[in-house]
């Protein structure tokens, strides 16, 4: 059964042979007859991703049978999207909660509860995702501490979280904090250090701040703030998308984006 699973996996991915989805399904179906768990999981993913509409019920059964972090995440996402079953966020959360080591599941629950105006629950799962080590959860949590809307504003905690990431957006936020002195003493050297790190990764808005640091210190605060926010507002919107990009890429790679979400993902990443 393991040999059949390996053959199915290689044929599906086109490793060492030409990709042949139908042939891969044949191998995996044979492996499933031996109750091969890996075969059930991969076959369920293929049924869902490749549009085997008549096999969706079988895919759900296989995912229930496997009952591990990956299958429970898949089931949670299925109930969250509501495309092949009726949307049920309660069931989605139940399955996500079974994923003890899947940072994406906790991050997904953060998104669900945030959309449903339940910030306390949302933050609970954002913290769990960050604790496991999901980089973008840490950045998002830092933003929550910076905004001070749902958490007490705490720039020191935000800085600590941001310093755990080499992401260009995290470096940009650190540079902005030290440049503006938002909650900490302004530090020109640290602002330059982090903005340069961000700019070196292609962040044009960090580059803009680097080029206009003297303006920031010598122009009236209201004028500089107006110019700064004019140039940074669009960047903040863009980076809300970028902060989720790795998460959505993982969903797409595993065939878990709905058609609409897939189109939105393509549109956002082609801009």
XYZ file of C-alpha atoms in Angstrom:
271
model
C 0.000 0.000 0.000
C 2.903 2.404 0.673
C 4.325 1.665 -2.767
C 0.963 2.417 -4.362
C 0.757 5.639 -2.349
C 4.242 6.688 -3.469
C 3.412 5.919 -7.085
C 0.219 7.951 -6.789
C 2.035 10.852 -5.171
C 4.839 10.894 -7.767
C 2.405 10.589 -10.668
C 0.233 13.386 -9.320
C 3.196 15.722 -8.773
C 5.005 14.636 -11.940
C 8.156 13.651 -10.052
C 10.282 11.188 -11.995
C 7.501 10.780 -14.552
C 4.958 12.798 -16.479
C 2.097 14.209 -14.450
C -1.056 12.140 -14.873
C -3.839 12.982 -12.429
C -6.173 10.169 -13.484
C -3.414 7.580 -13.178
C -2.465 9.001 -9.787
C -6.070 8.622 -8.632
C -6.029 4.975 -9.726
C -2.897 4.254 -7.679
C -4.261 6.059 -4.638
C -7.649 4.353 -4.836
C -5.860 1.010 -4.764
C -3.802 2.132 -1.757
C -6.968 3.257 0.052
C -8.317 -0.294 -0.162
C -5.496 -1.159 2.252
C -6.607 1.701 4.558
C -3.498 3.735 3.773
C -3.972 7.008 5.683
C -1.616 9.054 3.510
C -3.403 7.854 0.398
C -6.787 8.859 1.844
C -5.506 12.332 2.668
C -3.924 12.953 -0.722
C -6.853 11.453 -2.612
C -9.304 13.662 -0.690
C -7.218 16.717 -1.581
C -7.152 15.721 -5.251
C -10.921 15.181 -5.331
C -11.432 18.649 -3.853
C -8.748 20.495 -5.789
C -9.237 18.934 -9.215
C -13.019 19.204 -9.229
C -14.111 15.591 -8.837
C -17.598 16.824 -7.931
C -19.130 13.368 -7.612
C -16.434 12.406 -5.125
C -16.802 15.297 -2.659
C -18.720 13.157 -0.160
C -15.999 10.516 -0.340
C -13.364 13.212 0.159
C -15.113 14.390 3.324
C -15.298 10.814 4.616
C -11.585 10.274 4.005
C -10.725 13.510 5.825
C -12.849 12.407 8.801
C -11.079 9.035 8.772
C -7.590 10.556 8.752
C -8.304 12.914 11.664
C -4.943 14.680 11.890
C -3.965 18.352 11.883
C -3.988 18.614 8.097
C -7.313 16.840 7.539
C -9.006 18.771 10.336
C -7.704 22.020 8.877
C -9.092 21.035 5.487
C -12.476 20.214 7.010
C -12.513 23.483 8.922
C -11.788 25.397 5.763
C -14.504 23.521 3.859
C -17.140 24.515 6.421
C -15.737 28.035 6.500
C -15.968 28.511 2.718
C -19.384 26.849 2.389
C -18.906 25.773 -1.236
C -19.426 22.007 -1.090
C -21.306 21.981 2.221
C -23.476 24.575 3.915
C -21.337 27.266 5.508
C -21.072 26.574 9.216
C -18.543 28.637 11.160
C -19.301 26.728 14.371
C -18.233 23.454 12.752
C -15.307 25.196 11.101
C -14.028 26.370 14.474
C -14.555 22.895 15.957
C -12.278 21.398 13.327
C -9.740 24.212 13.535
C -9.606 23.698 17.307
C -8.464 20.119 16.756
C -5.347 21.408 14.995
C -2.987 21.702 17.929
C 0.142 22.499 15.924
C -1.276 24.213 12.835
C -0.602 27.936 13.060
C -2.786 28.546 9.994
C -5.818 27.098 11.801
C -5.425 29.468 14.735
C -4.860 32.379 12.367
C -7.982 31.392 10.448
C -9.992 31.463 13.685
C -8.622 34.929 14.366
C -9.951 36.033 10.973
C -13.343 34.364 11.540
C -13.903 35.933 14.949
C -12.604 39.314 13.775
C -15.115 39.280 10.916
C -17.857 38.355 13.374
C -17.005 41.232 15.714
C -15.747 39.011 18.529
C -12.372 40.641 19.209
C -11.673 38.837 22.491
C -11.929 35.406 20.889
C -10.119 36.636 17.799
C -7.161 37.815 19.866
C -7.078 34.553 21.818
C -6.371 32.619 18.622
C -4.077 35.274 17.194
C -1.953 34.858 20.326
C -1.937 31.062 19.893
C -0.837 31.389 16.283
C 1.924 33.783 17.301
C 3.020 31.515 20.156
C 3.436 28.596 17.743
C 5.693 30.842 15.701
C 3.642 32.028 12.732
C 5.501 35.117 11.566
C 2.532 37.017 10.188
C 0.512 36.343 13.337
C 3.303 38.047 15.283
C 3.212 41.048 12.947
C -0.588 41.234 13.136
C -0.476 41.003 16.928
C 2.121 43.774 16.983
C -0.239 45.914 14.905
C -3.024 45.237 17.401
C -0.766 46.508 20.199
C 0.140 49.549 18.111
C -3.460 50.384 17.216
C -4.752 50.024 20.773
C -8.314 49.344 19.648
C -8.833 45.850 21.042
C -5.732 45.625 23.241
C -4.221 48.208 25.542
C -1.744 50.104 23.429
C 1.721 48.772 24.213
C 4.492 49.809 21.855
C 7.117 47.882 23.814
C 5.268 44.604 23.244
C 4.795 45.527 19.588
C 8.519 46.176 19.196
C 9.389 42.852 20.827
C 7.141 40.982 18.378
C 8.339 42.912 15.329
C 11.982 42.267 16.173
C 11.310 38.532 15.841
C 10.728 38.984 12.109
C 12.941 39.890 9.173
C 9.873 40.678 7.081
C 10.095 44.016 5.242
C 6.792 45.192 6.714
C 7.979 44.440 10.259
C 11.205 46.363 9.590
C 9.180 49.232 8.147
C 6.949 49.390 11.229
C 9.984 49.387 13.530
C 11.578 52.188 11.542
C 8.373 54.205 11.658
C 8.045 53.716 15.436
C 11.571 54.979 16.096
C 11.209 57.786 13.579
C 7.979 59.166 15.039
C 8.704 58.350 18.674
C 5.332 56.653 18.961
C 5.320 55.285 22.510
C 9.123 55.234 22.731
C 11.864 57.819 22.591
C 12.570 58.776 18.987
C 15.862 57.319 17.804
C 17.212 58.504 14.477
C 19.893 55.800 14.260
C 17.486 52.937 14.941
C 14.934 54.423 12.544
C 17.576 54.487 9.789
C 18.720 50.956 10.610
C 15.287 49.387 10.296
C 14.126 51.490 7.366
C 17.299 50.544 5.463
C 16.651 46.859 6.175
C 13.139 47.260 4.863
C 14.176 49.309 1.835
C 16.853 46.738 0.971
C 14.033 44.223 0.618
C 12.340 46.456 -1.937
C 10.019 48.423 0.336
C 9.505 51.702 -1.503
C 7.734 53.367 1.417
C 10.631 52.673 3.744
C 12.831 54.220 1.051
C 10.563 57.255 0.945
C 10.911 57.745 4.711
C 14.686 57.386 4.484
C 14.829 60.089 1.836
C 12.599 62.447 3.834
C 13.842 61.929 7.389
C 15.290 65.444 7.561
C 11.974 66.848 6.395
C 10.284 64.995 9.212
C 12.477 66.634 11.827
C 12.553 70.155 10.370
C 9.081 70.714 8.930
C 6.023 71.534 11.036
C 4.633 68.319 12.477
C 1.178 68.754 10.925
C 2.612 69.256 7.418
C 4.994 66.313 7.665
C 2.307 64.079 9.126
C -0.014 64.979 6.260
C 2.622 64.118 3.646
C 3.692 60.986 5.467
C 0.206 59.551 5.797
C -0.573 60.424 2.172
C 2.329 58.225 1.068
C 1.928 55.519 3.697
C -1.858 54.967 3.713
C -1.804 52.943 0.511
C 1.161 50.962 1.785
C -0.671 50.030 4.973
C -3.578 48.700 2.914
C -1.214 46.746 0.665
C 0.572 45.198 3.604
C -2.625 44.008 5.216
C -2.782 41.842 2.096
C 0.917 40.970 2.199
C 0.640 39.936 5.835
C -1.814 37.260 4.735
C -0.021 36.363 1.493
C 1.893 33.367 2.850
C -1.274 32.030 4.453
C -3.299 32.380 1.240
C -0.468 30.903 -0.843
C -0.561 27.833 1.407
C -4.323 27.613 0.919
C -3.947 27.903 -2.839
C -1.180 25.318 -2.997
C -3.465 22.918 -1.178
C -6.517 23.708 -3.306
C -8.390 25.341 -0.451
C -9.276 28.728 -1.889
C -12.793 29.134 -3.192
C -13.112 30.258 -6.823
C -13.900 33.809 -5.728
C -11.025 33.871 -3.240
C -8.722 32.495 -5.922
C -9.707 35.283 -8.314
C -9.201 37.888 -5.613
C -5.801 36.382 -4.775
C -4.761 36.568 -8.455
C -5.995 40.138 -8.824
C -4.231 41.354 -5.688
C -0.935 39.722 -6.632
C -0.972 41.031 -10.201
C -1.136 44.657 -9.118
